[in-house]
Coordinates of C-alpha atoms in Angstrom, one line a residue:
M8 CA 0.0 -0.1 0.0
D9 CA 3.0 2.3 0.3
Y10 CA 3.8 2.3 -3.6
M11 CA 3.4 5.6 -5.3
K12 CA 2.3 5.5 -8.9
P13 CA 4.5 7.2 -11.6
E14 CA 2.1 10.0 -12.1
Q15 CA 2.3 10.9 -8.3
V16 CA 6.0 10.5 -8.6
V17 CA 6.3 13.1 -11.3
E18 CA 4.3 15.4 -9.2
Q19 CA 6.7 15.0 -6.4
M20 CA 9.7 15.5 -8.6
V21 CA 8.3 18.9 -9.7
Q22 CA 7.6 19.9 -6.0
A23 CA 10.9 18.8 -4.9
G24 CA 12.6 20.9 -7.6
E25 CA 10.7 23.9 -6.6
N26 CA 11.6 23.4 -3.0
K27 CA 15.3 22.8 -3.7
A28 CA 15.3 26.2 -5.9
N29 CA 13.9 28.0 -3.0
L30 CA 16.3 27.0 -0.4
S31 CA 18.3 29.8 1.4
V32 CA 22.1 30.2 0.7
K33 CA 22.8 28.9 4.3
D34 CA 20.8 25.8 3.7
M35 CA 22.2 25.1 0.4
L36 CA 25.7 25.4 1.8
I37 CA 25.1 23.3 4.7
R38 CA 23.3 20.6 2.9
G39 CA 25.8 20.5 0.2
F40 CA 28.6 20.4 2.6
L41 CA 27.0 17.4 4.3
G42 CA 26.2 15.7 1.0
G43 CA 29.7 16.0 -0.3
A44 CA 31.2 14.8 3.0
I45 CA 28.9 11.8 3.3
L46 CA 29.3 10.8 -0.3
A47 CA 33.1 10.8 0.2
F48 CA 32.8 8.6 3.3
A49 CA 30.8 6.2 1.0
T50 CA 33.6 6.3 -1.5
T51 CA 36.4 5.5 1.0
L52 CA 34.1 2.7 2.4
A53 CA 33.7 1.2 -1.2
F54 CA 37.4 1.5 -1.8
T55 CA 38.0 -0.4 1.6
A56 CA 35.5 -3.1 0.7
T57 CA 37.1 -3.6 -2.6
S58 CA 40.6 -3.7 -1.0
Q59 CA 39.6 -6.2 1.7
T60 CA 37.8 -8.6 -0.6
N61 CA 39.7 -8.1 -4.0
I62 CA 36.1 -7.9 -5.5
G63 CA 35.2 -4.8 -7.2
L64 CA 31.4 -5.5 -6.9
A65 CA 31.8 -5.5 -3.2
G66 CA 32.5 -1.7 -3.2
A67 CA 29.6 -1.2 -5.3
L68 CA 27.3 -3.0 -3.0
V69 CA 28.1 -0.8 0.0
F70 CA 28.6 2.5 -1.7
P71 CA 24.9 3.4 -1.8
V72 CA 24.8 3.8 1.9
G73 CA 25.9 7.4 1.5
F74 CA 23.3 8.0 -1.1
V75 CA 20.7 6.6 1.4
I76 CA 21.8 8.9 4.2
I77 CA 21.7 12.0 2.0
I78 CA 18.3 11.3 0.6
L79 CA 16.6 10.2 4.0
L80 CA 18.0 13.3 5.8
G81 CA 17.0 15.7 3.0
L82 CA 20.4 16.9 2.2
E83 CA 21.6 18.1 -1.1
L84 CA 23.1 16.3 -4.0
V85 CA 23.5 18.6 -7.1
T86 CA 23.4 15.6 -9.5
G87 CA 20.0 14.7 -8.2
S88 CA 18.9 18.2 -8.5
F89 CA 19.8 18.0 -12.3
A90 CA 16.8 16.0 -12.9
L91 CA 14.3 17.9 -10.5
I92 CA 14.8 21.6 -10.6
P93 CA 14.6 21.7 -14.5
L94 CA 11.1 20.3 -14.2
A95 CA 10.0 23.0 -11.9
V96 CA 11.3 25.5 -14.4
L97 CA 9.3 23.7 -17.1
R98 CA 6.2 24.1 -15.0
R99 CA 7.2 27.7 -14.3
R100 CA 7.5 27.1 -10.5
T101 CA 10.8 28.5 -10.5
T102 CA 13.3 30.3 -12.8
V103 CA 16.4 29.4 -14.7
S104 CA 18.2 32.0 -12.6
R105 CA 17.3 30.3 -9.3
M106 CA 18.1 27.0 -10.8
L107 CA 21.7 28.1 -11.6
R108 CA 21.9 29.8 -8.2
Q109 CA 21.0 26.5 -6.4
F110 CA 23.5 24.4 -8.4
A111 CA 26.4 26.9 -7.9
W112 CA 25.9 27.0 -4.1
V113 CA 25.4 23.4 -3.7
I114 CA 28.5 22.5 -5.7
L115 CA 30.5 25.0 -3.6
G116 CA 29.2 23.2 -0.6
H117 CA 30.1 19.8 -2.0
L118 CA 33.7 20.9 -2.7
I119 CA 34.2 22.3 0.9
G120 CA 32.7 19.1 2.4
S121 CA 34.7 16.8 0.2
I122 CA 38.0 18.4 0.7
A123 CA 37.3 18.7 4.5
Y124 CA 36.8 14.9 4.6
A125 CA 39.9 14.4 2.6
A126 CA 42.0 16.1 5.1
L127 CA 40.4 14.4 8.1
F128 CA 40.5 10.9 6.4
Y129 CA 44.3 11.2 5.7
A130 CA 44.9 12.3 9.2
A131 CA 42.9 9.4 10.6
V132 CA 44.2 6.5 8.4
T133 CA 47.9 7.6 8.2
N134 CA 48.4 8.9 11.8
F135 CA 49.1 12.4 10.5
G136 CA 51.4 10.9 7.8
H137 CA 53.3 8.4 10.0
A138 CA 52.0 5.3 8.5
S139 CA 51.2 4.1 4.8
N140 CA 47.6 3.1 3.9
A141 CA 46.4 1.2 0.9
I142 CA 43.2 3.3 0.4
V143 CA 45.3 6.5 0.1
Q144 CA 47.3 4.8 -2.6
T145 CA 44.1 3.8 -4.2
I146 CA 42.8 7.4 -4.1
I147 CA 46.1 8.8 -5.7
K148 CA 45.8 6.2 -8.5
T149 CA 42.2 6.7 -9.1
A150 CA 42.8 10.6 -9.3
E151 CA 45.5 10.2 -11.8
T152 CA 43.3 7.8 -13.8
K153 CA 40.4 10.0 -13.8
T154 CA 42.4 13.1 -15.3
N155 CA 45.7 12.1 -16.9
G156 CA 44.2 8.9 -18.3
Y157 CA 41.7 10.9 -20.3
A158 CA 44.1 13.7 -21.3
A159 CA 46.4 11.0 -22.8
L160 CA 43.4 10.2 -25.1
G161 CA 42.9 13.8 -26.2
T162 CA 39.4 14.6 -27.8
D163 CA 38.4 10.7 -27.4
G164 CA 39.1 11.1 -23.7
L165 CA 36.9 14.1 -23.4
L166 CA 34.0 12.3 -25.2
A167 CA 34.4 9.2 -23.2
V168 CA 34.4 11.1 -19.9
F169 CA 31.3 13.0 -21.0
I170 CA 29.3 9.8 -22.0
K171 CA 30.4 8.1 -18.8
A172 CA 29.0 11.1 -16.9
I173 CA 25.7 10.7 -18.9
L174 CA 25.4 7.1 -18.0
C175 CA 26.2 7.7 -14.4
N176 CA 23.5 10.3 -13.7
W177 CA 20.9 8.6 -15.6
M178 CA 21.3 6.0 -12.8
V179 CA 21.8 8.5 -9.9
T180 CA 18.8 10.5 -10.6
L181 CA 16.8 7.3 -11.1
G182 CA 17.9 6.6 -7.5
A183 CA 16.3 9.9 -6.2
V184 CA 13.2 9.2 -8.1
M185 CA 13.0 5.6 -7.1
A186 CA 13.1 6.8 -3.5
M187 CA 9.7 8.7 -4.2
T188 CA 8.0 5.4 -5.2
S189 CA 7.6 4.3 -1.5
Q190 CA 6.3 6.1 1.4
S191 CA 8.1 3.7 4.0
T192 CA 11.8 4.0 4.9
A193 CA 12.6 0.4 4.0
G194 CA 11.0 0.8 0.6
K195 CA 12.9 4.1 -0.1
I196 CA 16.2 2.3 0.8
I197 CA 15.7 -0.8 -1.3
A198 CA 14.3 1.2 -4.2
M199 CA 17.1 3.8 -4.4
W200 CA 19.9 1.2 -3.8
L201 CA 19.4 -0.6 -7.0
P202 CA 20.5 2.2 -9.6
I203 CA 23.4 3.7 -7.5
L204 CA 24.9 0.1 -7.2
T205 CA 24.4 -0.2 -11.1
F206 CA 26.3 3.1 -11.8
F207 CA 29.1 2.6 -9.3
A208 CA 29.8 -1.2 -10.3
Q209 CA 30.5 0.0 -14.0
G210 CA 32.9 2.8 -13.3
F211 CA 30.9 5.6 -14.5
E212 CA 31.6 9.2 -13.7
H213 CA 30.0 11.1 -10.7
A214 CA 30.8 14.7 -10.3
V215 CA 30.4 14.7 -6.7
V216 CA 32.4 11.6 -6.0
N217 CA 35.1 13.2 -8.2
M218 CA 34.9 16.5 -6.1
F219 CA 36.4 14.1 -3.3
V220 CA 38.7 11.5 -5.1
I221 CA 40.5 14.1 -7.3
P222 CA 41.4 16.9 -4.9
A223 CA 42.1 14.2 -2.3
G224 CA 44.5 12.4 -4.5
M225 CA 46.2 15.8 -5.3
L226 CA 46.4 16.6 -1.5
Y227 CA 48.0 13.0 -1.0
G228 CA 50.6 13.5 -3.8
A229 CA 48.9 12.5 -7.0
N230 CA 50.6 14.0 -10.2
V231 CA 47.4 15.9 -11.1
S232 CA 47.3 19.8 -11.9
F233 CA 44.3 22.1 -11.0
S234 CA 43.7 22.7 -14.6
G235 CA 43.9 18.9 -15.4
W236 CA 41.2 18.2 -12.7
W237 CA 38.7 20.6 -14.1
L238 CA 39.6 20.4 -17.9
W239 CA 39.8 16.7 -18.2
N240 CA 37.1 15.5 -15.6
Q241 CA 35.2 18.0 -13.4
I242 CA 33.8 20.2 -16.2
P243 CA 32.9 17.4 -18.6
V244 CA 31.6 15.4 -15.9
L245 CA 29.2 18.1 -14.6
L246 CA 27.9 18.7 -18.1
G247 CA 27.3 15.0 -18.7
N248 CA 25.6 14.4 -15.3
F249 CA 23.4 17.4 -16.2
V250 CA 22.4 15.9 -19.6
G251 CA 21.8 12.5 -18.2
G252 CA 19.8 13.7 -15.4
V253 CA 17.7 16.2 -17.1
L254 CA 17.0 14.4 -20.5
F255 CA 17.0 10.7 -19.6
T256 CA 15.3 10.8 -16.1
G257 CA 13.7 14.2 -15.8
M258 CA 12.3 14.9 -19.0
M259 CA 11.5 11.3 -20.2
L260 CA 9.5 10.6 -17.1
Y261 CA 7.7 13.9 -17.0
F262 CA 6.6 13.7 -20.6
T263 CA 5.3 10.2 -20.4
H264 CA 3.9 10.3 -16.9
S265 CA 2.9 14.0 -16.4
K266 CA -0.9 14.6 -16.7
S267 CA -3.0 17.8 -17.1
K268 CA -3.3 20.1 -14.1
S269 CA -6.7 18.9 -13.2
S270 CA -5.9 15.4 -13.7
A271 CA -2.8 15.6 -11.8
K272 CA -4.7 17.0 -8.9
E273 CA -6.8 13.9 -8.7
T274 CA -3.9 11.7 -8.5
A275 CA -1.6 13.7 -6.4
V276 CA -0.6 12.5 -3.0
Q277 CA -2.2 14.2 0.1
P278 CA -0.4 16.9 1.9
E279 CA 0.5 14.8 4.8
Q280 CA 2.7 12.6 2.6
I281 CA 6.3 13.6 2.6
A282 CA 8.7 14.1 -0.3
F283 CA 12.1 12.5 -0.3
D284 CA 13.7 15.8 0.5
G285 CA 11.7 16.3 3.8
K286 CA 9.5 18.7 2.6
V287 CA 5.7 18.5 2.9
L288 CA 4.1 18.4 -0.6
K289 CA 1.7 21.3 -1.5
H290 CA -0.1 21.4 -5.0
N291 CA -1.2 24.4 -6.6

């Protein structure tokens, strides 16, 4: 009985996009900081699981814990917003300028949170540089692969990272949307776990994960320049994540499941039902 129909989910997507666009700068920074740091926690957990088992899929199985925490606590993940806020713009519930403002402040929060965790993680696992750690070496190698590896391929590298980013956020935004298909906590967790596992297991490119891995690798000694980070990874990945989220999740679900305004009111969830970002739904 806790299953939400696709038409109701689309209405939640629009409302969630409007709510996110209307957040204060303080809330965007705090929630973005926590979202970046928690996803960084999940990344080092995944690397640890892979290192301990020598099975890559083990890391993918545990990585979604970070996404679950972010969604259930109503924190911000800009890659999820890529599928939601454009729908609110389409419905004229917010503006393009407010959408871009939200993206910018949340990305800044992600960067601060990710780098803060990177510094704390290094101090914790190396005893302030007095001990070696396999995960630190994994992060260094991953940072170099995600930048110098693509740079070595030139234009083909840029195209490859862009397409990997599209495929990644197609799944990540599906995770955010799948959480809306259930009203129970357990149902939300199970539903969102599936697409997140799918993207991580295949090595696709996620902008917020990379906001931790690459600067962390640079802090730990990776041979990566600031320009190399942004040119060969962060910018094309952000663009690819946006395309994957807005096109393959946001717009496609909207155009196949969105009903007319009057019909949407009939199928909309009641005000007491809670959207995945913790906001009470209100329908115009």
